CSV table of N, CA, C and O in Angstrom, one decimal:
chain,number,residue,atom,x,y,z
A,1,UNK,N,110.6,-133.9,13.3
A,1,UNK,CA,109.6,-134.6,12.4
A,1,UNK,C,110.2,-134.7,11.0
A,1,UNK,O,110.9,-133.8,10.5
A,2,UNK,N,109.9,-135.9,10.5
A,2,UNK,CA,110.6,-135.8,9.0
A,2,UNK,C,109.6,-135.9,7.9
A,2,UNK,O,108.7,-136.7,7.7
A,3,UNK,N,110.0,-134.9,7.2
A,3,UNK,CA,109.4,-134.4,6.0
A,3,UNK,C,109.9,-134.5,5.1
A,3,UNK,O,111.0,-135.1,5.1
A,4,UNK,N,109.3,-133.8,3.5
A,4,UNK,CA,109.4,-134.5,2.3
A,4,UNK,C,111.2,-134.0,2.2
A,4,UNK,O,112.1,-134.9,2.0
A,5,UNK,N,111.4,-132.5,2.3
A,5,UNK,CA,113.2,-132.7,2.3
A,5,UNK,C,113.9,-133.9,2.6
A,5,UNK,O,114.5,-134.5,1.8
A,6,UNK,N,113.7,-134.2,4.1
A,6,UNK,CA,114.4,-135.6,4.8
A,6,UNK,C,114.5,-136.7,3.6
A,6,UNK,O,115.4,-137.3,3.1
A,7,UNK,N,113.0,-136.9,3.6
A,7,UNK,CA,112.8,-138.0,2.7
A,7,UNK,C,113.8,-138.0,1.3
A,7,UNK,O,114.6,-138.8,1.1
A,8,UNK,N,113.6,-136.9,0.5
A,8,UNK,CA,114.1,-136.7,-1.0
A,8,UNK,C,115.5,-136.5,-1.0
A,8,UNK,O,116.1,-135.9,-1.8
A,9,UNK,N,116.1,-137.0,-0.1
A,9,UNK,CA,117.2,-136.3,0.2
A,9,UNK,C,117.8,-137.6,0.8
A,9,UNK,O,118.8,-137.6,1.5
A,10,UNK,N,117.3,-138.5,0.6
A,10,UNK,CA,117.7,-139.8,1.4
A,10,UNK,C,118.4,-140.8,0.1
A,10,UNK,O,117.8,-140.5,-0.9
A,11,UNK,N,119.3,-141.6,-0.1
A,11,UNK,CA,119.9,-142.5,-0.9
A,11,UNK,C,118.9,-143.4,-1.5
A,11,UNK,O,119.5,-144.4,-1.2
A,12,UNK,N,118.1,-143.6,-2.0
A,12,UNK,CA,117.3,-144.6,-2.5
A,12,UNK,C,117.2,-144.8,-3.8
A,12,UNK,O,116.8,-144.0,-4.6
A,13,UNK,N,117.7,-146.2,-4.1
A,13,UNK,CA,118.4,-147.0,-4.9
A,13,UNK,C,117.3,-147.0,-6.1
A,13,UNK,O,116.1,-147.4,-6.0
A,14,UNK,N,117.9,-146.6,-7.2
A,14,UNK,CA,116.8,-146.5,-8.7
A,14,UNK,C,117.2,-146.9,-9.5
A,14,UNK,O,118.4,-147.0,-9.7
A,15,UNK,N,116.2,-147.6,-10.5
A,15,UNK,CA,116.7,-148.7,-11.2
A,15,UNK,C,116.0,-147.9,-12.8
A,15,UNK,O,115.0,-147.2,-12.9
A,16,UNK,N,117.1,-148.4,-14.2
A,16,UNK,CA,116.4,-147.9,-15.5
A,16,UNK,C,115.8,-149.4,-15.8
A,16,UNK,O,115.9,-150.4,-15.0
A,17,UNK,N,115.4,-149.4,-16.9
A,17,UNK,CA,115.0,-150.4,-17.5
A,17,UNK,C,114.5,-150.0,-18.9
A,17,UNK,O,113.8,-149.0,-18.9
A,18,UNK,N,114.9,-150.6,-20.2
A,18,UNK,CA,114.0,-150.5,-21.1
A,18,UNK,C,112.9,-151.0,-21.8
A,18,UNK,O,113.1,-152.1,-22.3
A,19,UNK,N,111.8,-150.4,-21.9
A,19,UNK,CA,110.0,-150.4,-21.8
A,19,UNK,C,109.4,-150.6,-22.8
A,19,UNK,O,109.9,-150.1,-23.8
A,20,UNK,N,108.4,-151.2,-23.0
A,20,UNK,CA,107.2,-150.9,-24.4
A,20,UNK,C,106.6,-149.8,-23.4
A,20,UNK,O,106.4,-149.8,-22.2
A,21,UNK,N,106.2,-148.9,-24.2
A,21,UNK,CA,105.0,-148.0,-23.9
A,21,UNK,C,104.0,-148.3,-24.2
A,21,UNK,O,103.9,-149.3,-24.9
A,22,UNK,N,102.8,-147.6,-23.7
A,22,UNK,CA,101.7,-148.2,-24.2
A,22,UNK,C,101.5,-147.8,-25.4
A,22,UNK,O,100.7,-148.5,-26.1
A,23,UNK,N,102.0,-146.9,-26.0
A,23,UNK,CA,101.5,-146.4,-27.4
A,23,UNK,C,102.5,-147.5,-28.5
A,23,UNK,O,102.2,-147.8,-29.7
A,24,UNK,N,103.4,-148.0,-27.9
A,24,UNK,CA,104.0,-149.5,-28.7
A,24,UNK,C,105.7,-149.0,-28.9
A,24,UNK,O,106.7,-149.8,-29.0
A,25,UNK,N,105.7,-147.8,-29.0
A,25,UNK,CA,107.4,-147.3,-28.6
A,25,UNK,C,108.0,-147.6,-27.4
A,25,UNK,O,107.3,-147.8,-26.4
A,26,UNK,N,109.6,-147.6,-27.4
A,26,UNK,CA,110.1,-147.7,-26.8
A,26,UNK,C,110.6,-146.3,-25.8
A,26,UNK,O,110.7,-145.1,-26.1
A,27,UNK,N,111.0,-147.1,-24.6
A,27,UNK,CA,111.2,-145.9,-23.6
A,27,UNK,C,111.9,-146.4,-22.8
A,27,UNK,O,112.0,-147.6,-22.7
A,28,UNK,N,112.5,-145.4,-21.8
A,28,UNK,CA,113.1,-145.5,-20.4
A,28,UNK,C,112.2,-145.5,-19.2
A,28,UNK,O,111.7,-144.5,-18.7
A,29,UNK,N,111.9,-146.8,-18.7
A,29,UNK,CA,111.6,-146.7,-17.2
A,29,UNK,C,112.2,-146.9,-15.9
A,29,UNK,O,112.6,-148.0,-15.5
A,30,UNK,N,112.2,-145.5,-15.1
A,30,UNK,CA,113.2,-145.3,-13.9
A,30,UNK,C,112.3,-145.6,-12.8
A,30,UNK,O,111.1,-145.5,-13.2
A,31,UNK,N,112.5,-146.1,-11.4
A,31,UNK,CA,111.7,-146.7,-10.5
A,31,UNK,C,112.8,-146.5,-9.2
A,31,UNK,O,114.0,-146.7,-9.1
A,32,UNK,N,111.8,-146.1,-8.4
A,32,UNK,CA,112.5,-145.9,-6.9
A,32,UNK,C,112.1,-147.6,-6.3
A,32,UNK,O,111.0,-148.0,-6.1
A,33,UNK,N,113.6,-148.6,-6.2
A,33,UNK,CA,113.5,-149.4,-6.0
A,33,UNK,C,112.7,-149.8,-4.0
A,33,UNK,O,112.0,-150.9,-3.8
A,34,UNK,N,112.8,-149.2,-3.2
A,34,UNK,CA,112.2,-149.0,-1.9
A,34,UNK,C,111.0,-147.9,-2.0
A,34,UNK,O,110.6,-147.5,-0.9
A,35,UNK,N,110.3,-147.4,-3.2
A,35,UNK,CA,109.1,-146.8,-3.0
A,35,UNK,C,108.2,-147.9,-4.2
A,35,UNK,O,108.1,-147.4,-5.3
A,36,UNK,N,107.8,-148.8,-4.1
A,36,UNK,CA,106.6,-149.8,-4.9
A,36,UNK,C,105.9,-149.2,-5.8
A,36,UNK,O,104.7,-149.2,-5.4
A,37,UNK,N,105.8,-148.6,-6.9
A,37,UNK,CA,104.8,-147.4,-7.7
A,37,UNK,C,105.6,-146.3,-8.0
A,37,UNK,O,105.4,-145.5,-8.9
A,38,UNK,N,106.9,-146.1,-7.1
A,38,UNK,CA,107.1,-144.7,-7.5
A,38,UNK,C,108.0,-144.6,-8.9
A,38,UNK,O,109.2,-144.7,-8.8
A,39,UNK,N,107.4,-144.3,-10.2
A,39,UNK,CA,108.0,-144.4,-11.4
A,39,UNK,C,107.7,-143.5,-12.4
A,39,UNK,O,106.5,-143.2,-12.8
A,40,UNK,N,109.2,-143.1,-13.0
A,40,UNK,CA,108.3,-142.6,-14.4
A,40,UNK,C,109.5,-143.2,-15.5
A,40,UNK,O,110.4,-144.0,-15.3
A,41,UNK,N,109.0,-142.4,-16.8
A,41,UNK,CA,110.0,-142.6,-18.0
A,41,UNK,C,110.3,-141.6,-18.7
A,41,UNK,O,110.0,-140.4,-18.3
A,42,UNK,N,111.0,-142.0,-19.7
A,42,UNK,CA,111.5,-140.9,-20.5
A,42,UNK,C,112.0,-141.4,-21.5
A,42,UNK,O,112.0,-142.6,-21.6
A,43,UNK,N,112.6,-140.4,-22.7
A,43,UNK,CA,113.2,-140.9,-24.1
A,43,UNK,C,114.7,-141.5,-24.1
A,43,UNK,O,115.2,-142.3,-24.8
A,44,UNK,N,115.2,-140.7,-23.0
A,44,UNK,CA,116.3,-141.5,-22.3
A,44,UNK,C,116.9,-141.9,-20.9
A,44,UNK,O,116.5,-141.4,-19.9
A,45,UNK,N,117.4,-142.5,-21.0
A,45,UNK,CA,117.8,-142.9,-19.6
A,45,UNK,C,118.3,-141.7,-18.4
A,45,UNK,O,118.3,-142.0,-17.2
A,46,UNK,N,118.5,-140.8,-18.8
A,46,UNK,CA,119.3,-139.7,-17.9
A,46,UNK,C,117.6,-138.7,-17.7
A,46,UNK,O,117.2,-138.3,-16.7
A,47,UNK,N,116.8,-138.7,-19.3
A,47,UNK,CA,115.3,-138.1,-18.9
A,47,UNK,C,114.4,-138.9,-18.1
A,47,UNK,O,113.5,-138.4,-17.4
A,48,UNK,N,114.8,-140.3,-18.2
A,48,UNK,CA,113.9,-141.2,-16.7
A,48,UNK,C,114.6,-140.8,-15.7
A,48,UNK,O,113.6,-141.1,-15.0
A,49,UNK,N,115.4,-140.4,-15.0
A,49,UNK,CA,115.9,-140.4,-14.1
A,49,UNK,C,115.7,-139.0,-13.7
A,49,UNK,O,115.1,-138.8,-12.6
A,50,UNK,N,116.0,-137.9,-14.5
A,50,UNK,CA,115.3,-136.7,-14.2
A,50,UNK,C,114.2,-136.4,-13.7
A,50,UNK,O,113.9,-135.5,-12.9
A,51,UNK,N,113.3,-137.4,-14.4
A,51,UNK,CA,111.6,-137.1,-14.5
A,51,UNK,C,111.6,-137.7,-12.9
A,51,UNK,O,111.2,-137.0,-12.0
A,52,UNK,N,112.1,-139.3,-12.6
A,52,UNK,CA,111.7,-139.3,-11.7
A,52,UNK,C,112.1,-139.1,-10.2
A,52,UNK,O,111.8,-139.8,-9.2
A,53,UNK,N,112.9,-137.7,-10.2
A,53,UNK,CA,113.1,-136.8,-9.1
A,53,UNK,C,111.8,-136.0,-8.6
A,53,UNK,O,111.4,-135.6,-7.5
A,54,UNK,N,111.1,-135.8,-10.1
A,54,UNK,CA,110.1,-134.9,-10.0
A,54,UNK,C,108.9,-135.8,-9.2
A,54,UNK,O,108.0,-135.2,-8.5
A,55,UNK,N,108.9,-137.3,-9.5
A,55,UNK,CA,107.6,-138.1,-9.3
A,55,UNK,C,108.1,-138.5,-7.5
A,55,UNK,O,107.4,-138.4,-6.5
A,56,UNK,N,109.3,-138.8,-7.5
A,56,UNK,CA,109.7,-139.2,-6.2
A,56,UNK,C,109.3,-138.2,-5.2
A,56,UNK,O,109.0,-138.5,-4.0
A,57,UNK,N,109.4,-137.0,-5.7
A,57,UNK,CA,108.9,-136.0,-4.3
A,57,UNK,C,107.7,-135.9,-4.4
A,57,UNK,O,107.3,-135.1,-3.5
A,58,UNK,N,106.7,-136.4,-5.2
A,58,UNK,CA,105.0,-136.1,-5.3
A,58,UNK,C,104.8,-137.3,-4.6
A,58,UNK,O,103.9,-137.4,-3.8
A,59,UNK,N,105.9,-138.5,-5.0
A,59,UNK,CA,105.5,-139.7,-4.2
A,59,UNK,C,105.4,-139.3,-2.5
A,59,UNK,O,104.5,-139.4,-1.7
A,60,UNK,N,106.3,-139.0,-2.4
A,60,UNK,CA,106.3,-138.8,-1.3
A,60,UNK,C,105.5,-138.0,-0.2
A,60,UNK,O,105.1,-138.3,0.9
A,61,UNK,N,105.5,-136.7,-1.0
A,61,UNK,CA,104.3,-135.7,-0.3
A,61,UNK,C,103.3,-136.5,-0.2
A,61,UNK,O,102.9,-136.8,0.9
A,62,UNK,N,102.6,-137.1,-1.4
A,62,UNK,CA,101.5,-137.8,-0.8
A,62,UNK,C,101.3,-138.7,-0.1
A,62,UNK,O,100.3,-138.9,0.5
A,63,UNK,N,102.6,-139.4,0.0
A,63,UNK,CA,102.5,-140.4,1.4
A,63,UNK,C,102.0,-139.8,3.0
A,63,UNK,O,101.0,-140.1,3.6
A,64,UNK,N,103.0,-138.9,3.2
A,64,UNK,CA,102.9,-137.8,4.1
A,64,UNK,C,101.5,-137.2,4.3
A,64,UNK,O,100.9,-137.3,5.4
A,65,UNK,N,101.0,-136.6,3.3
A,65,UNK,CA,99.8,-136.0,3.3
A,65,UNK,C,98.6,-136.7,3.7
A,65,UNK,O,97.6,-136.2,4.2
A,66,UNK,N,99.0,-138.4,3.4
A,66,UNK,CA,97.6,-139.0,3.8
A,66,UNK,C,98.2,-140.1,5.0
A,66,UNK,O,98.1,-141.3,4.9
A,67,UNK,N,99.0,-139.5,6.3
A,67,UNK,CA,99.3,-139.6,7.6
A,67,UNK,C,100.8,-141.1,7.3
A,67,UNK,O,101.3,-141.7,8.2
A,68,UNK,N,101.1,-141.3,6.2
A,68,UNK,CA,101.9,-142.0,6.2
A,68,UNK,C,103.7,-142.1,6.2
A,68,UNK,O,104.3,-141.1,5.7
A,69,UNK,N,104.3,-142.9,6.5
A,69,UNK,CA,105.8,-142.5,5.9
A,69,UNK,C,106.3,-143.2,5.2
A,69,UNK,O,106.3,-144.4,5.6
A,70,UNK,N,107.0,-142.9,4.3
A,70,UNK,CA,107.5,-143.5,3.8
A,70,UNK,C,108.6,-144.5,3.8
A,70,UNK,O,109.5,-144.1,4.6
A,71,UNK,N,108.9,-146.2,2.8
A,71,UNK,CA,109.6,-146.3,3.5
A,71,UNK,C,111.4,-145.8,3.2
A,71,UNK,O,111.8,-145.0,2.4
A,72,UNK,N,112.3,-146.5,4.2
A,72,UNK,CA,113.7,-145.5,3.7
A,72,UNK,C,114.7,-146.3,3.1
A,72,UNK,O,114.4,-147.4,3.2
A,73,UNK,N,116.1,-146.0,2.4
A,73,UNK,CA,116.3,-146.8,1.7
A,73,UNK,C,117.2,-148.2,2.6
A,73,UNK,O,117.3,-148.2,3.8
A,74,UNK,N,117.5,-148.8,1.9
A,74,UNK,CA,117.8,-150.2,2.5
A,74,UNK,C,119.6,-149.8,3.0
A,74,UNK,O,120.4,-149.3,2.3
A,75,UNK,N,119.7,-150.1,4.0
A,75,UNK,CA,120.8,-150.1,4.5
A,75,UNK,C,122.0,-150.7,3.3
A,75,UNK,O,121.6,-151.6,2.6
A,76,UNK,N,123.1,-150.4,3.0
A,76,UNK,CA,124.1,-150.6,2.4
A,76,UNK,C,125.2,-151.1,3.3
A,76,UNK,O,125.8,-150.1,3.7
A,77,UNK,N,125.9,-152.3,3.9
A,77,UNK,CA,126.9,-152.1,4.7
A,77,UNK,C,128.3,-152.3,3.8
A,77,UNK,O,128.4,-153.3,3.1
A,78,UNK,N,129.0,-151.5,3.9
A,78,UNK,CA,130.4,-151.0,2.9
A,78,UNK,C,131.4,-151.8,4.0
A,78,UNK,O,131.4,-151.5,5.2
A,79,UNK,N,132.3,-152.8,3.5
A,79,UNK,CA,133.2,-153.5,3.6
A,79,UNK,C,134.7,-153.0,3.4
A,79,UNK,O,135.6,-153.8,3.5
């Protein structure tokens, strides 16, 4: 059966971007491009990317948790 290890542990392609926050500063937002929602930020690009290791595995547990799976990353074929 595959679980949140399997999952977090899989290649899935993450993208930075930089953000207005809502408070009107600027920030880093990291996003698991094959999880829809799964995102966080940070003051910099290496802290969005940190942070969202932390959100990616919550993403995922909860998928799991409420009978779902998640999906996996997109095939790459290397030439």
């Amino acid at each position: 059966m595959k679980n949140v290890e399997y999952y977090a542990g899989l290649p899935y392609r993450e993208e930075v971007s930089l953000e207005d926050c809502t408070d009107g500063t600027r920030c880093y937002l990291a996003r698991v491009v094959e999880l829809p929602g799964c995102e966080s930020h940070g003051d910099t690009p290496r802290e969005a990317r940190r942070n969202l290791q932390a959100a990616k595995r919550l993403f995922i547990e909860t998928l799991l948790e409420n009978g779902l799976n998640p999906a996996e990353p997109l095939s790459v074929e290397v030439r």
